[in-house]
Every structure is written in C-alpha cells, then in structure tokens.
Short mmCIF file of C-alpha atoms and ligand atoms in Angstrom, two decimals:
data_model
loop_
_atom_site.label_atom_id
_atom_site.label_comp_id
_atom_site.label_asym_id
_atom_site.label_seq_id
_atom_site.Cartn_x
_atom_site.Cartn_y
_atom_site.Cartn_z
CA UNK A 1 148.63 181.41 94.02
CA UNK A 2 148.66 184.25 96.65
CA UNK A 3 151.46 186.12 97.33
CA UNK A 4 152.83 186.65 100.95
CA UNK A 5 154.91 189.45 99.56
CA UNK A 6 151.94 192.10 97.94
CA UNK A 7 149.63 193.47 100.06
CA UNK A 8 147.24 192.16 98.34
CA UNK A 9 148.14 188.38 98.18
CA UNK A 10 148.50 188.69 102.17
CA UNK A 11 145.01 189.97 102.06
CA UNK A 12 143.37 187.44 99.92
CA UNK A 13 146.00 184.49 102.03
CA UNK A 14 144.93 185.55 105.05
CA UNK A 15 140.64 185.69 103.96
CA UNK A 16 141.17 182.23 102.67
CA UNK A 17 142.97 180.79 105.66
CA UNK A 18 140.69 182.57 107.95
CA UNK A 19 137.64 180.38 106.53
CA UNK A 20 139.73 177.36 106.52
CA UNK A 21 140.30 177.62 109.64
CA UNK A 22 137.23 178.60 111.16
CA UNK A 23 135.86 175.51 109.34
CA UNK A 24 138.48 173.34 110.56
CA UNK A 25 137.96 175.02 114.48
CA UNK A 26 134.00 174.80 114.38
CA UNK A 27 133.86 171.43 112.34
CA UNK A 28 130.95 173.92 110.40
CA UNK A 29 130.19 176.84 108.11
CA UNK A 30 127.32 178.65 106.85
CA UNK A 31 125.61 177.98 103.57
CA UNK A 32 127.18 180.75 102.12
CA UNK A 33 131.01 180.41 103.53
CA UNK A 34 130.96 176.83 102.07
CA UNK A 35 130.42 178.29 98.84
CA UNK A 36 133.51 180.93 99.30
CA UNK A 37 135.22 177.70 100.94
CA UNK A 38 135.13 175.36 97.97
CA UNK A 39 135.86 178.62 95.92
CA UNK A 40 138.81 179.55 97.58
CA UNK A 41 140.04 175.58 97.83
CA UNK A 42 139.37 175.14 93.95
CA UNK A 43 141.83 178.26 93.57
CA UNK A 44 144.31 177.32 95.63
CA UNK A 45 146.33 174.16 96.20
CA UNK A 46 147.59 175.56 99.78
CA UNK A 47 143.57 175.44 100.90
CA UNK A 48 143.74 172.06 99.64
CA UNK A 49 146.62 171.05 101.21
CA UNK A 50 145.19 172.16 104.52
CA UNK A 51 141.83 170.93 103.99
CA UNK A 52 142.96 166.98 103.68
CA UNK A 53 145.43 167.15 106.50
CA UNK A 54 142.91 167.74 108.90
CA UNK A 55 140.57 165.36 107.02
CA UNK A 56 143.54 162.66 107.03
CA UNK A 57 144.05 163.32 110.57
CA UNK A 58 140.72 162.68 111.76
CA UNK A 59 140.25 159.71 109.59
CA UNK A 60 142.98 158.34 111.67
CA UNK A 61 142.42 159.26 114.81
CA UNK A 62 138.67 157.68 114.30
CA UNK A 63 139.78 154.59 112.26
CA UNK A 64 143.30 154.21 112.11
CA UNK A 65 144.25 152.80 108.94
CA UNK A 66 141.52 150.42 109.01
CA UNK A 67 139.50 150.58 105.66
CA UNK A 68 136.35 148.58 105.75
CA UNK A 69 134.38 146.96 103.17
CA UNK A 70 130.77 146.09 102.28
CA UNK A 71 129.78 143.13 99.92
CA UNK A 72 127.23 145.08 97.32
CA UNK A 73 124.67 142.67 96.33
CA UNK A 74 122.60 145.02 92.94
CA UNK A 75 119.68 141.96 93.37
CA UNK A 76 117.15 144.22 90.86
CA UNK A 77 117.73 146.50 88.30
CA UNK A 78 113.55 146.93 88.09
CA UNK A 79 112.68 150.66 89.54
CA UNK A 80 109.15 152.46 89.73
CA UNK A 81 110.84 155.38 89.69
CA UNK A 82 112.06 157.47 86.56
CA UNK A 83 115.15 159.76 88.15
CA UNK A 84 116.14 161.35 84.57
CA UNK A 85 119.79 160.86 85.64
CA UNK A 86 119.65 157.39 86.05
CA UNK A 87 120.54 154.39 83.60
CA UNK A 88 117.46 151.63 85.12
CA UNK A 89 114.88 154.09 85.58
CA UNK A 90 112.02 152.60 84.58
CA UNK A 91 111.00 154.89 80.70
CA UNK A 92 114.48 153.09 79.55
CA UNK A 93 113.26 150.27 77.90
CA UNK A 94 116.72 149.23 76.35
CA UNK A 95 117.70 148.12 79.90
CA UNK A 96 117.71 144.85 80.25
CA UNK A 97 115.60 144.08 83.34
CA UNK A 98 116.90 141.05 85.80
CA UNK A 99 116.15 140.13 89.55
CA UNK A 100 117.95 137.67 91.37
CA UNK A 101 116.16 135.25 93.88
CA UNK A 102 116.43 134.82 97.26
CA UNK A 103 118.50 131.67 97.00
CA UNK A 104 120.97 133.75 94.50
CA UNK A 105 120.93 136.41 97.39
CA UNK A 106 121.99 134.28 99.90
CA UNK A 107 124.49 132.67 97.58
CA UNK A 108 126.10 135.81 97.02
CA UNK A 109 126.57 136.11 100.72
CA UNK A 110 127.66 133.00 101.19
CA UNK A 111 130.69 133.47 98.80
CA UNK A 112 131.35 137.17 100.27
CA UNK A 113 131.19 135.46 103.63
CA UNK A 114 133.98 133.34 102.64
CA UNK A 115 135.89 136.91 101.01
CA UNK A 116 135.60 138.40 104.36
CA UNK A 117 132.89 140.20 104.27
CA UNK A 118 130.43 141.02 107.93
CA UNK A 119 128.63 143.54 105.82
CA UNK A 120 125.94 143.19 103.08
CA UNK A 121 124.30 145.66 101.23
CA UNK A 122 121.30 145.01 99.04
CA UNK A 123 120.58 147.73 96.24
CA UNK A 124 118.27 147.88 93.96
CA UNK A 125 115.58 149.71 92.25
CA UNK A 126 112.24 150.35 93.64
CA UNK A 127 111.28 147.20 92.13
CA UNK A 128 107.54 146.29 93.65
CA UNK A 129 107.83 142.26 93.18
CA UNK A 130 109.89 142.85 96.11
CA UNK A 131 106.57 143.40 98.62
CA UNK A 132 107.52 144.28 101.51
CA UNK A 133 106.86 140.28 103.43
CA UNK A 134 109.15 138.96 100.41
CA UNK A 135 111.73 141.75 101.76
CA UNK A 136 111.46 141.05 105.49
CA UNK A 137 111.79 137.18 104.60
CA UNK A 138 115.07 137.82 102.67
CA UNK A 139 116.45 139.88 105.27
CA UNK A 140 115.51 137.32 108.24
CA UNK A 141 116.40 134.46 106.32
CA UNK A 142 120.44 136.54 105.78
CA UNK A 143 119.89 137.58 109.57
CA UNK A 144 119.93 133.82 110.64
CA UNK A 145 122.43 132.41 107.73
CA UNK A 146 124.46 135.18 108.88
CA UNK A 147 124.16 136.60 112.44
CA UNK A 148 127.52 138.65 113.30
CA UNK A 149 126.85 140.21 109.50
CA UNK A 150 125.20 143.79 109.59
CA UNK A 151 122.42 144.08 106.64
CA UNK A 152 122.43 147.11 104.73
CA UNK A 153 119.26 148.22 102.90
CA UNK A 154 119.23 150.59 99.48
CA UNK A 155 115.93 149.89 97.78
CA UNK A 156 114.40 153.38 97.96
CA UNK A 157 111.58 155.58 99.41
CA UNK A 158 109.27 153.68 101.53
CA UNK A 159 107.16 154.30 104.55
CA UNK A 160 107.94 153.99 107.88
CA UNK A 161 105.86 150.87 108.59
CA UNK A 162 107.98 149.49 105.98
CA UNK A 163 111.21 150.33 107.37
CA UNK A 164 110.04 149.16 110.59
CA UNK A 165 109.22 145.83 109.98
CA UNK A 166 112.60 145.36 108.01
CA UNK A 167 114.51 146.56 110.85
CA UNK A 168 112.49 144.22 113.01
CA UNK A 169 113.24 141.33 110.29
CA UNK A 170 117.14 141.98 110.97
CA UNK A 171 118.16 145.51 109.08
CA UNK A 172 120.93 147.49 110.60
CA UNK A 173 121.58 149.86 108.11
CA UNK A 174 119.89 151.94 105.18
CA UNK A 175 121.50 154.16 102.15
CA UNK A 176 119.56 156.56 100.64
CA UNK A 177 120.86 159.35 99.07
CA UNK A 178 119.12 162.82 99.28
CA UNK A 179 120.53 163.20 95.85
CA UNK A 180 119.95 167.29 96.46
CA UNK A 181 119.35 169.38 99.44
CA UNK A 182 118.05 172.15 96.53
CA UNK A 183 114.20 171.52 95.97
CA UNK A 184 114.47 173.39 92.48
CA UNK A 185 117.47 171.14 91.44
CA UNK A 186 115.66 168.41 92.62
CA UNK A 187 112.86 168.56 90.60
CA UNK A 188 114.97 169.24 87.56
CA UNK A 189 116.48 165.74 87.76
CA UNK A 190 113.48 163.98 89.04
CA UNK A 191 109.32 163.60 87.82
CA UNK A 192 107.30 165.48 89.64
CA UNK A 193 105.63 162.65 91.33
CA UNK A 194 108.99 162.11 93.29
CA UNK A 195 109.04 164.50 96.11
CA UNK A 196 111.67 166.48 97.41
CA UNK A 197 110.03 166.65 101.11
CA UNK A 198 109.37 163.03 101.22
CA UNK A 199 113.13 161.52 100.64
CA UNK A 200 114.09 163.53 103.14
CA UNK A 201 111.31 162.22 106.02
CA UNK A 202 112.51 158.95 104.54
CA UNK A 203 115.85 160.51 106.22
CA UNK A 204 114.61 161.20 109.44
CA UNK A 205 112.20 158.20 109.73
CA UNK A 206 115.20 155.85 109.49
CA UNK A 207 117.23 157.80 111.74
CA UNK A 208 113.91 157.91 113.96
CA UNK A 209 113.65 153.77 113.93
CA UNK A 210 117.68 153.11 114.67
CA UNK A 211 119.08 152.82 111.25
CA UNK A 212 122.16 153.36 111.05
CA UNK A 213 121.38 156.18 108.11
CA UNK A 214 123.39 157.37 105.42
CA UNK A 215 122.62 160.11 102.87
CA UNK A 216 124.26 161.39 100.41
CA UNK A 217 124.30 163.12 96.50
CA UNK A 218 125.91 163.24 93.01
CA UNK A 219 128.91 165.34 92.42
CA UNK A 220 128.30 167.29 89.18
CA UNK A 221 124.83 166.57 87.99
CA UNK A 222 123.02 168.75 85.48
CA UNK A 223 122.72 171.97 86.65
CA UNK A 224 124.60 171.86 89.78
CA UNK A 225 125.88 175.24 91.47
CA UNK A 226 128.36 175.64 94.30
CA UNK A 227 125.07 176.93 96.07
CA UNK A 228 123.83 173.60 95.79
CA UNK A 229 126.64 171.59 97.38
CA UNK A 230 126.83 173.91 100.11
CA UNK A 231 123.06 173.28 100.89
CA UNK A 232 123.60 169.51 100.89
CA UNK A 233 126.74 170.12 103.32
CA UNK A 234 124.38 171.95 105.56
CA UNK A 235 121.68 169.21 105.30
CA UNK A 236 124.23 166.79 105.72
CA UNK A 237 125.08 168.51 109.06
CA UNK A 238 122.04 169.06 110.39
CA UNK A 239 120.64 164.82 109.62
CA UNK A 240 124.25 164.11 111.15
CA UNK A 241 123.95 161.04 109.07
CA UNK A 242 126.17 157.47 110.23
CA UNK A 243 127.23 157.14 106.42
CA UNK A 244 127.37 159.55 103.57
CA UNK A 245 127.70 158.59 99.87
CA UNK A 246 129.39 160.71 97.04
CA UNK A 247 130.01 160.12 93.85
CA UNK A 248 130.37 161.77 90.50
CA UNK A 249 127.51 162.18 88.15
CA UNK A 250 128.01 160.32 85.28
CA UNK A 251 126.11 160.62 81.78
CA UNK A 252 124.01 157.19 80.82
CA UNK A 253 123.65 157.42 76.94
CA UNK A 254 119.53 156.35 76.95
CA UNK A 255 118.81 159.61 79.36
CA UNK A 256 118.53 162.57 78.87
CA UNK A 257 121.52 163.67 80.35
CA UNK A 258 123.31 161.86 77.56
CA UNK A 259 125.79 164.76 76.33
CA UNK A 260 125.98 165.79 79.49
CA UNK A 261 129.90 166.54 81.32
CA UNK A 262 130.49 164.08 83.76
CA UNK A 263 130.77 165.50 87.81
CA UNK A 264 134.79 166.40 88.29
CA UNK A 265 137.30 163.88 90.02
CA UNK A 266 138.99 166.53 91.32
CA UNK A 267 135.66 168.30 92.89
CA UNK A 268 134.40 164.98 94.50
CA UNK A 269 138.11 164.44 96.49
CA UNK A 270 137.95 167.84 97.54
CA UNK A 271 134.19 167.09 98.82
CA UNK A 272 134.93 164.29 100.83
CA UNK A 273 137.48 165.93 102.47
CA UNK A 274 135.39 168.45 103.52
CA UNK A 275 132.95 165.96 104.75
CA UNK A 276 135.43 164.35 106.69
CA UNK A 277 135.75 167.47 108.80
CA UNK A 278 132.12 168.07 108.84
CA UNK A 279 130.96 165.02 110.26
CA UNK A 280 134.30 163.85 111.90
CA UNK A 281 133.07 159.94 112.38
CA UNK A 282 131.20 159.54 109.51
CA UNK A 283 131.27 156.56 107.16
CA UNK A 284 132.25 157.57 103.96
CA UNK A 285 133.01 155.56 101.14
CA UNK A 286 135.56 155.55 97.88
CA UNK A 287 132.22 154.84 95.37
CA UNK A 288 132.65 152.67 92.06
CA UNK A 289 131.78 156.11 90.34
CA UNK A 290 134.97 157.89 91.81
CA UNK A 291 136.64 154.78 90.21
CA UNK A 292 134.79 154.44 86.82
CA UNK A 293 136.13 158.31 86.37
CA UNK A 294 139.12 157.77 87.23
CA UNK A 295 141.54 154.43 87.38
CA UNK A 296 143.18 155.81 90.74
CA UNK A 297 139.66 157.39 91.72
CA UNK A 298 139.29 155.08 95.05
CA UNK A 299 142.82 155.56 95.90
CA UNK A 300 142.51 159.24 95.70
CA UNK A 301 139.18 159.11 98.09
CA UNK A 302 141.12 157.27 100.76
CA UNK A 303 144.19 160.01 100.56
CA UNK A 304 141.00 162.63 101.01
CA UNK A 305 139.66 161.06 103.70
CA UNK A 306 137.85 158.06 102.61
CA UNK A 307 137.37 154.84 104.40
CA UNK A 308 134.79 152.13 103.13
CA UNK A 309 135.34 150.29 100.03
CA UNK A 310 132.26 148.27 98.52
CA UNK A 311 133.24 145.35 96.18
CA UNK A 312 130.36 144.08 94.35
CA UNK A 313 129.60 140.60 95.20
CA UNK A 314 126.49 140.48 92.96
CA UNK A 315 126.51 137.31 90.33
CA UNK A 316 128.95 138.14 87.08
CA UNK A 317 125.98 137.32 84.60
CA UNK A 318 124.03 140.21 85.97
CA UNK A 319 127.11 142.72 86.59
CA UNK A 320 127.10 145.07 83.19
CA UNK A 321 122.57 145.11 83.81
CA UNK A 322 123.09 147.44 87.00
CA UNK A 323 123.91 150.26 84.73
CA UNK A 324 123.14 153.36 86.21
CA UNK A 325 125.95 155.32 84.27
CA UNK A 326 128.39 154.26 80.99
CA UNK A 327 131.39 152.56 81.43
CA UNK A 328 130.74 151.10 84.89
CA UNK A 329 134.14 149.39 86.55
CA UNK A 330 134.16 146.36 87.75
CA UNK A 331 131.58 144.91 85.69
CA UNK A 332 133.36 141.67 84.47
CA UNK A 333 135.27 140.60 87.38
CA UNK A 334 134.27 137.54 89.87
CA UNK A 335 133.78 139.09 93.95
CA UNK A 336 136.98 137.31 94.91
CA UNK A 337 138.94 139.31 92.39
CA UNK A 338 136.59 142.43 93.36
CA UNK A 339 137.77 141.86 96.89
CA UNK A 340 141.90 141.41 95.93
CA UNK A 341 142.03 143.94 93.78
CA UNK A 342 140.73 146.94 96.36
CA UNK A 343 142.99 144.69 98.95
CA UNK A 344 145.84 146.02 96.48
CA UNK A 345 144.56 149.43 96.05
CA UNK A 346 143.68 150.22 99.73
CA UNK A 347 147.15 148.84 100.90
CA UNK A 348 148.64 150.93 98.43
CA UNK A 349 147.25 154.29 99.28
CA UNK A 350 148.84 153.37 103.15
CA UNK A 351 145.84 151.19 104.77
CA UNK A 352 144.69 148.00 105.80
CA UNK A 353 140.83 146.39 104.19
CA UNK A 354 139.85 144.71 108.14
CA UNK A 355 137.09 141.63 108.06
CA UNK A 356 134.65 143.93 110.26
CA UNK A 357 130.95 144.81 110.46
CA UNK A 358 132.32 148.34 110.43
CA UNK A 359 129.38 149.81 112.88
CA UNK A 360 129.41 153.88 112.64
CA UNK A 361 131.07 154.69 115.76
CA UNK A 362 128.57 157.96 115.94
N1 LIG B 401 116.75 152.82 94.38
C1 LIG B 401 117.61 153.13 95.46
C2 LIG B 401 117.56 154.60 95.77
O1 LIG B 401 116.81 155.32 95.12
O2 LIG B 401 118.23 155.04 96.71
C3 LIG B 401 119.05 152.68 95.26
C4 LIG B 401 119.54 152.53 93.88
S1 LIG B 401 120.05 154.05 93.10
C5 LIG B 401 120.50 153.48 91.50
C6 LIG B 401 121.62 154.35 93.87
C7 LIG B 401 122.30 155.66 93.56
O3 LIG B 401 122.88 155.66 92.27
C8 LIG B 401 121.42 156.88 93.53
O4 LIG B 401 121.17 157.33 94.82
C9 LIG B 401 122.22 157.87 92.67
O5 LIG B 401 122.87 158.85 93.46
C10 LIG B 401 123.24 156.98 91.96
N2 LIG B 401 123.17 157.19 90.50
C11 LIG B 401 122.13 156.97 89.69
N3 LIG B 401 122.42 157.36 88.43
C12 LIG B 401 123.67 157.86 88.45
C13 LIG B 401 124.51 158.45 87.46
N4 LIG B 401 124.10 158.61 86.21
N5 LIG B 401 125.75 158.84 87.84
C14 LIG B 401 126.18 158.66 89.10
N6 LIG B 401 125.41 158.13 90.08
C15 LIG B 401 124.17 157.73 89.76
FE1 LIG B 402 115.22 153.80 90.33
FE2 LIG B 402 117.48 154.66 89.36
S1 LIG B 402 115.46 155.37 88.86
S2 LIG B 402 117.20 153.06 90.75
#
C-alpha cells in the first residue's frame, strides 16, 4: 500500500490515481495505460476501491437497481469447430452429443415465459443440422409464440446472408465472443482453420445488420498477458458493442488445457468494472463461469458493476451435456429454481431481477 507520508509512496499514489482518473474522466485509455491500470489496481485495494465506485455509479444511473435476466436455452452441444479450450468441441469424442427439437425449444420458452422471462437466448455449437431455413423457422415460429420476447442468437461464425435472414425471421440480438483481440493468442487456442479476422467481421456484420451485438472473451486462458486484455478493452471500445460477455477460463479435463489454472475471480470482478466505465451502457452479465469459480461469483459481478443474470432454462436431462468447462453450476436444477435462486442472490447483493426484454439502451 502507498504511503502518503514518503516521498516516494506520494509519488507512486499520485501516478496511480492520475491513470485512474484519467480513465474514469475520458471513459478510455491506451493499450498500454490499461496494462499499467490493471497493474496498479491488482496492487492496490485503494485503485480498486475507486475503480467500482464509479462503475457502481454508472450502473445506477443507467439501470437503477434493475438486474435483468435472459432464459439460456444450450439446444446443441454438436460444434464444427475444435476451440482447444472448449469441453464440446468437436475432436472430444467422450462428449455426449444431444440436440433438442424445435418443439423442446419452444417448450423451454414456454415454461421461462411463465418464470418471467421476455428474453431468450439460444446457444449452441456450430452444429450444421441446424441449416440455416431450420434456424430461421425456429426463430419465426418463437417470434410469433412469443412477440414482446427479444431472441438472442449464440450459434457461431456465419455469414452475413445468414445473419440476415435470421434477423429478418425475428432475431434481435447475437453473442459472440471475440474470445481474443491478440491474433497470436488466438491462434494458440484455436485450429488454424478458425480465423482471427473473420470472428471479428462476424462483429461488425451484425452490428452492420441491427443486432444488438455483444462480444466478449475468457478471463485467464492459456497464455494470457495483461497485454492481451488491454487489446480486447481497446477492441471492445472501438466495436462499442450493446453486450459484452466475461467469464473465467476454466480447464475441461478431455482438452488440452486440462492441468491448466483456472482464469482468477478476483481478475474477472476487477474486469468488469473496468468495462463498466469503458462502455458506460453496456450490457454486461454475472456469467455461470464467474459462479462455477466461485459460490458468491455472480454476487460479486453485480457489486462490480454487473447487471444481467442468465438462468438456464434448457431441459434438466440435457443440463450436465453442455459442458464446456468441469464442474459447471447449475447443472441439476429445474429453470424455476434457476430463476428463484438468482431472485435470492441478486436481491441480496442490493437489486431487483425486473420481467423485461432488457433492450441495450446504447
Ligand atoms: N458456438 C458459439 C460461439 O462460438 O460463440 C456459442 C457457444 S460457445 C461454447 C460459448 C462461449 O463459451 C465461448 O464463446 C467461450 O468464451 C466460452 N467457453 C468455452 N469453453 C470455455 C472454458 N473452458 N472456460 C470458460 N469459458 C468457455
Ligand atoms: Fe464449438 Fe465450443 S468448440 S462450442
């Protein structure tokens, strides 16, 4: 901890206010003063302190204490892709494959209609059984079963013909995470045949066609530098994304990463924080990761900053198959006790989980 009474500690107090609070004045850095910002923050507690006040502030002054909260529907765990980090890329033949049907879809919505929920979010691997008519037909058939709902789309890289028509079909939103803003980390965690350039146009195309967008990347996976997270909080700047999605890494024991440490609690709170004062109105979500690491993980995103929730709503005999990572929460519960239990936790940490589309206010 600095002192105020050496010379030197005033020094060293004042350099690591100064950057504070040029980042909290300018709502921005440069690549290289994030790095000496999340530096000086991990050091010391007062940089903390400062960093989620003005995150908490904004959060309120944007949302209140509203929390909202998006029914996740995992409807395949099939992917063409092989991301080394994850647990359903497609080389792991111990997963154990499963796709729901579009009547189990809109099943699933129908009971997380009844929870509350105005948001839906369909994840999945790249699985190609879902062409992209059978796509566009599940999405218009929840678009007329549900019209004041907002769809959310996570299924991947795709072109922009194909994210038109499912925008046409009744899409609002899309997640995909850039995963890196560092083309050499990225193709350390990825085959070559996944390209760093393309997710990104992916980016831009949705923003390009009305999306609301979010991006977003892993906390802590293999090989990570501080350089690295400050590139992705300049790319997250510059795509001024409506959502953006943290979480820690977290090892899956048939990848590579196995032995791997898992991403840090502590680093990922910190993050969001930041992002909260980077992108001031941005959706940002507690993730199921923050929670698997940590019971109070979700509560602790909320105190950073925090302010979606997404309870899974997908069917309890395919829960524990969407394994990207070990030890997954939230795995054996039914949605309705998904949805009452992050009541609980977001009423605890001060808030209040609102029955709302939640629309980026961007
Ligand atoms: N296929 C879609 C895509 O590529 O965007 C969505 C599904 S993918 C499994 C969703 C997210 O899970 C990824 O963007 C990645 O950040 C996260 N993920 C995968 N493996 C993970 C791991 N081992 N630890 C933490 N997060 C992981
Ligand atoms: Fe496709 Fe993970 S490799 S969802």
């Amino acid at each position: 901890m600095p002192s105020l009474l050496t010379g030197k500690g005033s020094v060293e107090y004042n350099e690591s206010m100064n950057i504070t609070d040029k980042f909290i004045k300018n709502n921005n850095l440069a690549k290289e003063e994030f790095v000496e910002l999340i530096r000086l923050a991990e050091a010391d507690a007062e940089v903390r302190r400062s960093l989620t006040e003005e995150a908490v502030k904004l959060r309120r002054k944007y949302y209140g204490i509203d929390v909202y909260t998006r029914g996740l529907i995992e409807f395949t765990n099939y992917c063409r892709n092989d991301c080394y980090y994850c647990g359903i890329r497609r080389s792991n033949r111990n997963a154990e494959r499963y796709r729901l049907t579009k009547e189990e879809i809109l099943e699933c919505c129908r009971n997380g209609y009844g929870l509350g929920f105005r948001t839906f979010v369909l994840q999945g691997g790249e699985d190609p059984y879902f062409t992209d008519e059978r796509m566009a037909d599940i999405v218009r058939a929840i678009r007329d079963g549900f019209p004041e709902c907002a769809i959310t789309l996570s299924v991947g890289e795709h072109s922009k013909d194909t994210y038109r028509l499912w925008k046409e079909a009744g899409a609002d939103r899309y997640l995909l995470r850039h995963e890196t803003a560092d083309e050499a980390l990225y193709g350390s965690l990825h085959p070559k045949e996944m390209d760093f350039a393309r997710r990104r146009q992916c980016l831009y195309d949705l923003k390009e066609l009305g999306y609301q967008t979010g991006a977003g990347f892993m906390v802590g996976s293999p090989g990570q530098k501080l350089e690295d997270l400050a590139e992705d909080l300049v790319f997250l700047k510059e795509l001024n994304p409506n959502m953006a999605g943290i979480g820690p890494f977290i090892p899956h024991h048939d990848t590579r990463y196995a032995g791997e440490p898992a991403g840090s609690v502590e680093r990922t709170v910190l993050l969001l924080s930041i992002i909260r004062i980077l992108l001031p109105k941005v959706l940002l979500p507690a993730t199921t990761a923050l929670g698997t690491m940590d019971p109070l993980g979700r509560e602790k995103g909320l105190a950073a900053g925090a302010n979606v929730v997404m309870p899974n709503l997908s069917p309890l005999k395919n829960r524990r198959q969407y394994e990207l990572y070990d030890n997954k929460i939230c795995t054996g519960e039914e949605a309705a006790e998904c949805r009452m239990c992050l009541a609980g936790r977001v009423e605890s940490a001060g808030y209040r989980l609102v029955i709302d589309r939640g629309d980026s206010k961007l």
